[in-house]
PDB file of C-alpha atoms in Angstrom:
ATOM      1  CA  GLY M   1      79.226  87.192  79.423  1.00 87.00           C
ATOM      2  CA  LEU M   2      78.777  87.056  83.194  1.00 92.00           C
ATOM      3  CA  ALA M   3      75.081  86.178  83.084  1.00 91.00           C
ATOM      4  CA  GLY M   4      75.287  83.600  80.291  1.00 92.00           C
ATOM      5  CA  LEU M   5      78.175  81.605  81.732  1.00 95.00           C
ATOM      6  CA  SER M   6      76.658  81.674  85.218  1.00 95.00           C
ATOM      7  CA  ALA M   7      73.409  80.293  83.788  1.00 94.00           C
ATOM      8  CA  ALA M   8      75.297  77.522  81.965  1.00 95.00           C
ATOM      9  CA  TYR M   9      77.207  76.561  85.120  1.00 96.00           C
ATOM     10  CA  HIS M  10      74.021  76.204  87.161  1.00 95.00           C
ATOM     11  CA  LEU M  11      72.168  74.390  84.363  1.00 94.00           C
ATOM     12  CA  ILE M  12      74.736  71.609  84.569  1.00 94.00           C
ATOM     13  CA  ASP M  13      74.261  71.431  88.352  1.00 93.00           C
ATOM     14  CA  ILE M  14      70.489  71.138  87.853  1.00 94.00           C
ATOM     15  CA  ALA M  15      70.941  68.462  85.200  1.00 92.00           C
ATOM     16  CA  THR M  16      73.259  66.512  87.521  1.00 90.00           C
ATOM     17  CA  GLU M  17      70.448  66.307  90.087  1.00 91.00           C
ATOM     18  CA  THR M  18      67.417  65.885  87.817  1.00 92.00           C
ATOM     19  CA  ARG M  19      68.646  63.982  84.722  1.00 88.00           C
ATOM     20  CA  PRO M  20      72.010  62.414  85.610  1.00 84.00           C
ATOM     21  CA  ASN M  21      71.875  59.759  82.877  1.00 86.00           C
ATOM     22  CA  GLU M  22      70.876  62.009  79.989  1.00 90.00           C
ATOM     23  CA  GLN M  23      73.126  63.920  77.634  1.00 92.00           C
ATOM     24  CA  LEU M  24      73.103  67.699  77.949  1.00 93.00           C
ATOM     25  CA  HIS M  25      74.179  70.007  75.127  1.00 94.00           C
ATOM     26  CA  ILE M  26      74.611  73.737  75.781  1.00 95.00           C
ATOM     27  CA  THR M  27      75.613  76.274  73.156  1.00 94.00           C
ATOM     28  CA  ILE M  28      76.388  79.837  74.190  1.00 93.00           C
ATOM     29  CA  TYR M  29      75.924  82.372  71.398  1.00 90.00           C
ATOM     30  CA  ASP M  30      77.757  85.684  71.644  1.00 89.00           C
ATOM     31  CA  LYS M  31      78.966  88.379  69.294  1.00 87.00           C
ATOM     32  CA  SER M  32      82.572  87.968  70.520  1.00 90.00           C
ATOM     33  CA  GLN M  33      84.929  85.362  71.893  1.00 93.00           C
ATOM     34  CA  VAL M  34      84.689  84.735  75.623  1.00 93.00           C
ATOM     35  CA  GLY M  35      85.762  87.767  77.657  1.00 91.00           C
ATOM     36  CA  CYS M  36      86.209  89.973  74.588  1.00 90.00           C
ATOM     37  CA  GLY M  37      82.900  91.800  74.103  1.00 84.00           C
ATOM     38  CA  GLY M  38      80.057  93.571  75.830  1.00 83.00           C
ATOM     39  CA  ALA M  39      79.948  95.145  79.262  1.00 84.00           C
ATOM     40  CA  SER M  40      81.292  91.998  80.929  1.00 87.00           C
ATOM     41  CA  SER M  41      84.653  92.393  79.198  1.00 87.00           C
ATOM     42  CA  VAL M  42      85.222  95.850  80.692  1.00 87.00           C
ATOM     43  CA  ALA M  43      83.617  95.391  84.121  1.00 88.00           C
ATOM     44  CA  GLY M  44      85.625  96.671  87.081  1.00 89.00           C
ATOM     45  CA  GLY M  45      85.484  93.284  88.798  1.00 93.00           C
ATOM     46  CA  LEU M  46      84.789  94.632  92.311  1.00 95.00           C
ATOM     47  CA  MET M  47      82.905  91.885  94.152  1.00 96.00           C
ATOM     48  CA  HIS M  48      81.052  92.831  97.343  1.00 97.00           C
ATOM     49  CA  PRO M  49      77.446  92.924  98.643  1.00 97.00           C
ATOM     50  CA  PHE M  50      77.106  96.555  99.794  1.00 96.00           C
ATOM     51  CA  SER M  51      75.480  99.724  98.472  1.00 93.00           C
ATOM     52  CA  PRO M  52      77.443 103.022  98.359  1.00 89.00           C
ATOM     53  CA  ARG M  53      75.987 103.855 101.783  1.00 91.00           C
ATOM     54  CA  GLY M  54      77.141 100.561 103.222  1.00 93.00           C
ATOM     55  CA  LYS M  55      73.740  98.878 103.252  1.00 96.00           C
ATOM     56  CA  LEU M  56      73.526  95.191 102.422  1.00 96.00           C
ATOM     57  CA  ILE M  57      71.859  94.902  99.005  1.00 96.00           C
ATOM     58  CA  HIS M  58      68.901  92.560  98.379  1.00 95.00           C
ATOM     59  CA  HIS M  59      70.118  88.957  98.742  1.00 96.00           C
ATOM     60  CA  GLY M  60      73.619  90.416  99.007  1.00 96.00           C
ATOM     61  CA  GLN M  61      75.213  87.763 101.225  1.00 95.00           C
ATOM     62  CA  SER M  62      73.747  84.774  99.378  1.00 96.00           C
ATOM     63  CA  ALA M  63      74.811  86.352  96.070  1.00 96.00           C
ATOM     64  CA  LEU M  64      78.331  86.822  97.412  1.00 97.00           C
ATOM     65  CA  GLU M  65      78.492  83.169  98.489  1.00 96.00           C
ATOM     66  CA  GLN M  66      77.361  81.973  95.061  1.00 96.00           C
ATOM     67  CA  SER M  67      79.823  84.320  93.365  1.00 96.00           C
ATOM     68  CA  LYS M  68      82.649  82.905  95.477  1.00 97.00           C
ATOM     69  CA  VAL M  69      81.780  79.413  94.208  1.00 96.00           C
ATOM     70  CA  LEU M  70      81.990  80.589  90.602  1.00 97.00           C
ATOM     71  CA  VAL M  71      85.271  82.440  91.139  1.00 98.00           C
ATOM     72  CA  GLN M  72      86.822  79.394  92.833  1.00 97.00           C
ATOM     73  CA  ALA M  73      85.700  77.240  89.911  1.00 97.00           C
ATOM     74  CA  ALA M  74      87.230  79.625  87.372  1.00 97.00           C
ATOM     75  CA  ALA M  75      90.421  80.013  89.401  1.00 97.00           C
ATOM     76  CA  LYS M  76      91.142  76.286  89.080  1.00 97.00           C
ATOM     77  CA  HIS M  77      91.915  76.971  85.422  1.00 97.00           C
ATOM     78  CA  ARG M  78      92.863  80.675  85.534  1.00 96.00           C
ATOM     79  CA  PRO M  79      94.290  81.403  89.019  1.00 95.00           C
ATOM     80  CA  THR M  80      95.339  84.883  87.912  1.00 94.00           C
ATOM     81  CA  CYS M  81      91.677  85.900  87.608  1.00 96.00           C
ATOM     82  CA  VAL M  82      91.748  86.914  91.299  1.00 96.00           C
ATOM     83  CA  LEU M  83      93.687  90.177  91.460  1.00 94.00           C
ATOM     84  CA  ARG M  84      93.135  91.078  95.140  1.00 94.00           C
ATOM     85  CA  ASP M  85      91.468  89.287  98.064  1.00 96.00           C
ATOM     86  CA  HIS M  86      90.136  92.574  99.468  1.00 96.00           C
ATOM     87  CA  LEU M  87      89.073  96.085  98.486  1.00 96.00           C
ATOM     88  CA  TYR M  88      88.379  99.410 100.184  1.00 96.00           C
ATOM     89  CA  ARG M  89      85.356 101.691 100.388  1.00 96.00           C
ATOM     90  CA  VAL M  90      86.331 105.110 101.698  1.00 95.00           C
ATOM     91  CA  ALA M  91      84.378 107.874 103.420  1.00 95.00           C
ATOM     92  CA  LEU M  92      84.429 111.382 101.939  1.00 93.00           C
ATOM     93  CA  SER M  93      81.982 113.056 104.356  1.00 94.00           C
ATOM     94  CA  ASP M  94      81.119 112.910 108.064  1.00 96.00           C
ATOM     95  CA  LYS M  95      77.770 111.342 107.167  1.00 95.00           C
ATOM     96  CA  ASN M  96      79.560 108.666 105.190  1.00 94.00           C
ATOM     97  CA  VAL M  97      81.821 107.939 108.178  1.00 96.00           C
ATOM     98  CA  VAL M  98      78.778 107.160 110.326  1.00 97.00           C
ATOM     99  CA  GLN M  99      77.250 104.979 107.595  1.00 96.00           C
ATOM    100  CA  LEU M 100      80.378 102.913 107.020  1.00 97.00           C
ATOM    101  CA  GLN M 101      81.172 102.514 110.708  1.00 97.00           C
ATOM    102  CA  ASP M 102      77.640 101.144 111.100  1.00 97.00           C
ATOM    103  CA  THR M 103      78.382  98.659 108.315  1.00 97.00           C
ATOM    104  CA  ALA M 104      81.517  97.490 110.129  1.00 98.00           C
ATOM    105  CA  SER M 105      79.567  96.930 113.353  1.00 98.00           C
ATOM    106  CA  LYS M 106      76.770  94.985 111.620  1.00 97.00           C
ATOM    107  CA  TYR M 107      78.909  92.864 109.289  1.00 97.00           C
ATOM    108  CA  PRO M 108      82.290  92.386 111.000  1.00 97.00           C
ATOM    109  CA  GLU M 109      82.926  89.176 109.056  1.00 97.00           C
ATOM    110  CA  LEU M 110      83.046  91.198 105.823  1.00 97.00           C
ATOM    111  CA  ALA M 111      83.860  94.795 106.762  1.00 98.00           C
ATOM    112  CA  THR M 112      86.557  96.269 109.006  1.00 98.00           C
ATOM    113  CA  TRP M 113      86.719  99.995 109.801  1.00 98.00           C
ATOM    114  CA  ILE M 114      90.112 101.540 108.995  1.00 97.00           C
ATOM    115  CA  SER M 115      91.078 104.946 110.391  1.00 97.00           C
ATOM    116  CA  LYS M 116      92.047 107.827 108.119  1.00 96.00           C
ATOM    117  CA  GLU M 117      95.638 107.644 109.404  1.00 96.00           C
ATOM    118  CA  ASP M 118      95.982 103.929 108.659  1.00 94.00           C
ATOM    119  CA  LEU M 119      94.464 104.310 105.200  1.00 92.00           C
ATOM    120  CA  LEU M 120      96.877 107.099 104.365  1.00 91.00           C
ATOM    121  CA  ASP M 121      99.921 105.253 105.705  1.00 89.00           C
ATOM    122  CA  ASN M 122      99.158 101.788 104.317  1.00 86.00           C
ATOM    123  CA  VAL M 123      97.145 102.431 101.154  1.00 85.00           C
ATOM    124  CA  GLY M 124      98.014 106.019 100.259  1.00 85.00           C
ATOM    125  CA  ILE M 125      94.411 107.274 100.386  1.00 87.00           C
ATOM    126  CA  ASP M 126      93.687 110.701 101.883  1.00 90.00           C
ATOM    127  CA  CYS M 127      90.117 110.468 103.199  1.00 93.00           C
ATOM    128  CA  LEU M 128      88.092 110.348 106.437  1.00 96.00           C
ATOM    129  CA  GLY M 129      88.548 106.614 106.954  1.00 96.00           C
ATOM    130  CA  GLY M 130      86.874 103.663 105.336  1.00 96.00           C
ATOM    131  CA  LEU M 131      86.121  99.964 105.175  1.00 97.00           C
ATOM    132  CA  LYS M 132      88.370  97.095 104.247  1.00 97.00           C
ATOM    133  CA  LEU M 133      86.097  94.522 102.624  1.00 98.00           C
ATOM    134  CA  SER M 134      87.362  90.932 102.625  1.00 97.00           C
ATOM    135  CA  ASN M 135      86.343  87.312 103.319  1.00 96.00           C
ATOM    136  CA  GLY M 136      85.000  86.831  99.801  1.00 95.00           C
ATOM    137  CA  CYS M 137      84.909  90.487  98.833  1.00 97.00           C
ATOM    138  CA  GLN M 138      87.595  90.623  96.176  1.00 97.00           C
ATOM    139  CA  VAL M 139      88.787  92.018  92.869  1.00 96.00           C
ATOM    140  CA  ILE M 140      88.657  89.814  89.798  1.00 96.00           C
ATOM    141  CA  HIS M 141      89.879  90.344  86.252  1.00 95.00           C
ATOM    142  CA  VAL M 142      86.604  89.590  84.511  1.00 95.00           C
ATOM    143  CA  PRO M 143      87.897  88.485  81.058  1.00 95.00           C
ATOM    144  CA  THR M 144      90.287  85.998  82.667  1.00 96.00           C
ATOM    145  CA  TYR M 145      87.550  84.840  85.057  1.00 97.00           C
ATOM    146  CA  LEU M 146      85.186  84.191  82.123  1.00 97.00           C
ATOM    147  CA  GLU M 147      87.824  82.145  80.309  1.00 97.00           C
ATOM    148  CA  GLY M 148      88.370  80.011  83.398  1.00 97.00           C
ATOM    149  CA  LEU M 149      84.654  79.569  84.065  1.00 97.00           C
ATOM    150  CA  LEU M 150      83.987  78.411  80.501  1.00 97.00           C
ATOM    151  CA  GLU M 151      86.741  75.822  80.847  1.00 97.00           C
ATOM    152  CA  GLU M 152      85.246  74.559  84.114  1.00 97.00           C
ATOM    153  CA  ILE M 153      81.748  74.403  82.574  1.00 96.00           C
ATOM    154  CA  LYS M 154      83.056  72.253  79.721  1.00 96.00           C
ATOM    155  CA  LYS M 155      84.703  69.881  82.209  1.00 95.00           C
ATOM    156  CA  LYS M 156      81.525  69.668  84.293  1.00 94.00           C
ATOM    157  CA  ALA M 157      79.548  68.711  81.187  1.00 94.00           C
ATOM    158  CA  LYS M 158      81.973  65.893  80.351  1.00 92.00           C
ATOM    159  CA  ARG M 159      81.647  64.556  83.896  1.00 91.00           C
ATOM    160  CA  LEU M 160      77.852  64.605  83.642  1.00 90.00           C
ATOM    161  CA  THR M 161      77.475  61.941  80.926  1.00 89.00           C
ATOM    162  CA  THR M 162      79.479  60.700  77.979  1.00 89.00           C
ATOM    163  CA  GLY M 163      78.638  62.869  74.990  1.00 91.00           C
ATOM    164  CA  SER M 164      77.451  65.950  76.914  1.00 93.00           C
ATOM    165  CA  SER M 165      78.978  69.164  75.613  1.00 93.00           C
ATOM    166  CA  VAL M 166      79.255  72.922  76.036  1.00 95.00           C
ATOM    167  CA  ASN M 167      80.208  75.115  73.089  1.00 95.00           C
ATOM    168  CA  TRP M 168      80.781  78.838  72.599  1.00 95.00           C
ATOM    169  CA  GLU M 169      79.774  80.109  69.154  1.00 92.00           C
ATOM    170  CA  VAL M 170      80.380  83.600  67.788  1.00 91.00           C
ATOM    171  CA  ILE M 171      77.497  85.031  65.762  1.00 87.00           C
ATOM    172  CA  LYS M 172      76.870  88.212  63.814  1.00 84.00           C
ATOM    173  CA  PRO M 173      74.822  90.407  66.174  1.00 74.00           C
ATOM    174  CA  ASN M 174      72.378  91.642  63.537  1.00 77.00           C
ATOM    175  CA  ASP M 175      71.804  88.352  61.698  1.00 79.00           C
ATOM    176  CA  HIS M 176      68.507  87.506  63.377  1.00 78.00           C
ATOM    177  CA  GLN M 177      67.424  85.048  60.712  1.00 83.00           C
ATOM    178  CA  ALA M 178      70.544  82.910  61.020  1.00 85.00           C
ATOM    179  CA  LEU M 179      70.282  82.870  64.813  1.00 83.00           C
ATOM    180  CA  SER M 180      66.582  81.968  64.671  1.00 85.00           C
ATOM    181  CA  GLN M 181      67.394  78.976  62.509  1.00 88.00           C
ATOM    182  CA  LYS M 182      70.091  77.839  64.927  1.00 88.00           C
ATOM    183  CA  LEU M 183      67.786  78.131  67.954  1.00 88.00           C
ATOM    184  CA  LYS M 184      65.093  75.880  66.456  1.00 90.00           C
ATOM    185  CA  LYS M 185      67.031  72.730  67.319  1.00 90.00           C
ATOM    186  CA  TYR M 186      67.079  73.417  71.075  1.00 91.00           C
ATOM    187  CA  ASP M 187      64.575  72.324  73.716  1.00 91.00           C
ATOM    188  CA  SER M 188      65.008  75.586  75.626  1.00 91.00           C
ATOM    189  CA  VAL M 189      66.495  79.008  74.945  1.00 91.00           C
ATOM    190  CA  ILE M 190      67.672  81.389  77.696  1.00 90.00           C
ATOM    191  CA  LEU M 191      68.220  85.061  76.872  1.00 86.00           C
ATOM    192  CA  SER M 192      70.921  86.182  79.305  1.00 86.00           C
ATOM    193  CA  ALA M 193      70.963  89.779  80.482  1.00 75.00           C
ATOM    194  CA  GLY M 194      72.878  92.139  78.233  1.00 76.00           C
ATOM    195  CA  SER M 195      72.256  95.409  76.454  1.00 77.00           C
ATOM    196  CA  GLY M 196      73.033  93.731  73.118  1.00 76.00           C
ATOM    197  CA  LEU M 197      69.673  91.952  73.289  1.00 77.00           C
ATOM    198  CA  LEU M 198      68.037  95.373  73.090  1.00 77.00           C
ATOM    199  CA  HIS M 199      70.560  97.223  70.926  1.00 75.00           C
ATOM    200  CA  ASN M 200      70.396  94.517  68.275  1.00 72.00           C
ATOM    201  CA  ASN M 201      66.600  94.211  68.513  1.00 71.00           C
ATOM    202  CA  PHE M 202      66.477  90.631  69.737  1.00 73.00           C
ATOM    203  CA  ILE M 203      64.019  91.980  72.311  1.00 75.00           C
ATOM    204  CA  ASP M 204      61.766  95.021  71.978  1.00 74.00           C
ATOM    205  CA  GLU M 205      63.096  97.547  74.489  1.00 72.00           C
ATOM    206  CA  ASP M 206      59.571  98.773  75.255  1.00 77.00           C
ATOM    207  CA  SER M 207      58.509  95.269  76.289  1.00 77.00           C
ATOM    208  CA  LEU M 208      60.731  95.209  79.377  1.00 78.00           C
ATOM    209  CA  PRO M 209      60.731  97.478  82.466  1.00 81.00           C
ATOM    210  CA  VAL M 210      64.384  98.398  81.964  1.00 79.00           C
ATOM    211  CA  GLN M 211      66.398 101.485  81.130  1.00 79.00           C
ATOM    212  CA  LEU M 212      69.732 101.242  79.369  1.00 81.00           C
ATOM    213  CA  VAL M 213      72.678 103.037  80.960  1.00 83.00           C
ATOM    214  CA  ARG M 214      75.980 103.494  79.184  1.00 83.00           C
ATOM    215  CA  GLY M 215      79.161 103.454  81.240  1.00 85.00           C
ATOM    216  CA  GLN M 216      82.635 104.516  80.168  1.00 87.00           C
ATOM    217  CA  SER M 217      85.896 103.926  81.982  1.00 90.00           C
ATOM    218  CA  ILE M 218      89.560 104.779  81.503  1.00 90.00           C
ATOM    219  CA  GLU M 219      92.592 102.499  81.632  1.00 88.00           C
ATOM    220  CA  ILE M 220      95.882 104.080  82.678  1.00 85.00           C
ATOM    221  CA  GLY M 221      99.388 102.784  83.286  1.00 82.00           C
ATOM    222  CA  LEU M 222     102.036 104.174  85.628  1.00 77.00           C
ATOM    223  CA  PRO M 223     105.663 103.122  86.109  1.00 71.00           C
ATOM    224  CA  THR M 224     106.085 101.263  89.391  1.00 64.00           C
ATOM    225  CA  ASP M 225     108.731 103.764  90.466  1.00 61.00           C
ATOM    226  CA  GLU M 226     106.357 106.696  89.959  1.00 52.00           C
ATOM    227  CA  LYS M 227     106.758 108.757  93.145  1.00 48.00           C
ATOM    228  CA  LYS M 228     103.199 110.020  93.061  1.00 53.00           C
ATOM    229  CA  SER M 229     101.419 106.793  92.275  1.00 54.00           C
ATOM    230  CA  LEU M 230      97.636 106.939  92.537  1.00 54.00           C
ATOM    231  CA  ILE M 231      97.348 104.376  95.322  1.00 59.00           C
ATOM    232  CA  LYS M 232      99.393 101.423  96.517  1.00 68.00           C
ATOM    233  CA  ASN M 233      97.925  99.166  93.852  1.00 79.00           C
ATOM    234  CA  ASP M 234      94.645  98.418  95.620  1.00 89.00           C
ATOM    235  CA  ALA M 235      91.015  98.722  94.592  1.00 93.00           C
ATOM    236  CA  VAL M 236      89.098 101.664  96.041  1.00 93.00           C
ATOM    237  CA  LEU M 237      85.411 102.571  95.913  1.00 92.00           C
ATOM    238  CA  CYS M 238      84.163 106.077  96.679  1.00 88.00           C
ATOM    239  CA  GLY M 239      81.117 106.540  94.483  1.00 81.00           C
ATOM    240  CA  LYS M 240      83.304 105.800  91.458  1.00 88.00           C
ATOM    241  CA  TYR M 241      86.157 103.332  91.587  1.00 91.00           C
ATOM    242  CA  ILE M 242      89.773 102.713  90.797  1.00 89.00           C
ATOM    243  CA  SER M 243      90.898  99.125  90.441  1.00 90.00           C
ATOM    244  CA  PRO M 244      94.192  97.411  89.537  1.00 89.00           C
ATOM    245  CA  LEU M 245      94.604  95.477  86.296  1.00 89.00           C
ATOM    246  CA  PRO M 246      97.105  92.766  85.342  1.00 87.00           C
ATOM    247  CA  SER M 247     100.325  93.903  83.731  1.00 75.00           C
ATOM    248  CA  LEU M 248     100.167  93.875  79.952  1.00 68.00           C
ATOM    249  CA  ALA M 249     103.153  92.250  78.252  1.00 58.00           C
ATOM    250  CA  GLN M 250     104.001  93.788  74.892  1.00 47.00           C
ATOM    251  CA  ASP M 251     106.776  92.580  72.607  1.00 45.00           C
ATOM    252  CA  ASN M 252     107.625  96.091  71.470  1.00 52.00           C
ATOM    253  CA  ASP M 253     107.624  97.548  74.987  1.00 56.00           C
ATOM    254  CA  PRO M 254     110.021  95.827  77.429  1.00 57.00           C
ATOM    255  CA  GLN M 255     108.784  98.099  80.236  1.00 60.00           C
ATOM    256  CA  ALA M 256     105.150  96.964  79.946  1.00 57.00           C
ATOM    257  CA  ASN M 257     105.443  94.392  82.733  1.00 59.00           C
ATOM    258  CA  THR M 258     106.833  97.002  85.124  1.00 61.00           C
ATOM    259  CA  ARG M 259     103.827  99.321  84.859  1.00 73.00           C
ATOM    260  CA  GLN M 260     100.969  99.443  87.325  1.00 81.00           C
ATOM    261  CA  ARG M 261      97.738  99.396  85.321  1.00 86.00           C
ATOM    262  CA  TYR M 262      94.417 100.675  86.624  1.00 88.00           C
ATOM    263  CA  VAL M 263      90.863 101.061  85.426  1.00 90.00           C
ATOM    264  CA  ILE M 264      88.956 104.137  86.594  1.00 89.00           C
ATOM    265  CA  GLY M 265      85.214 104.398  86.162  1.00 88.00           C
ATOM    266  CA  ALA M 266      82.528 104.467  85.424  1.00 85.00           C
ATOM    267  CA  THR M 267      80.190 107.053  83.992  1.00 84.00           C
ATOM    268  CA  HIS M 268      76.410 106.620  84.133  1.00 81.00           C
ATOM    269  CA  GLU M 269      74.944 107.967  80.906  1.00 82.00           C
ATOM    270  CA  PHE M 270      71.194 107.561  80.553  1.00 76.00           C
ATOM    271  CA  LYS M 271      69.338 107.639  77.231  1.00 68.00           C
ATOM    272  CA  SER M 272      72.588 107.525  75.262  1.00 57.00           C
TER     273      SER M 272
END
């Protein structure tokens, strides 16, 4: 998923600097094909460095810059992975107005304050105002992004040295013995973050200072001529989120490409 492919991308960069004349072989093991399983396949794809109160998260700006590099790399092969080059965070209380206006004053290169009137007229959101986040803050379709990033990683490996390779291999999640045998041939093994490592007992949950949280979201589709559309096809954060999705072509439904699709989420369910 997101963590595993990011690790593979940066491993090739490290190898380019530290062992440019040696072959590098990376195999990514997952329970599904790229972009088809786990939390990464259903992520909302809202990319920005701020907390719900508008505070810059730890290493937020450097993380955003690195994420932009990865998205640009993936977009070379899957340009449709970038759905929007901006998103909105809206204020629902007077306290939130003050918080988000402070964000706009501190980080004008990323956040612009939009009045309640402008948000209603231009985006169709009835609120107390909000931020337009841009300049790298964007909406990506995560499955398409992952497909593009894997393709770029494979090309980077071929440029490294003749014979270097990157492979994606689907495994049965509960077949620990088979996976253990496969891993014996590698110099190093990286366990990339994902709840499957704990759910499938690859790692003892009690051995890590983590708590699993389940999230559920809803996908909906509306005709583009719907008079009371949710929003004007933009991504909006307000504690939860609503985000646009690509149209979904279906052979048995000629109207599929004319629908606006959204994902709405997500729940936070602890100990579930």
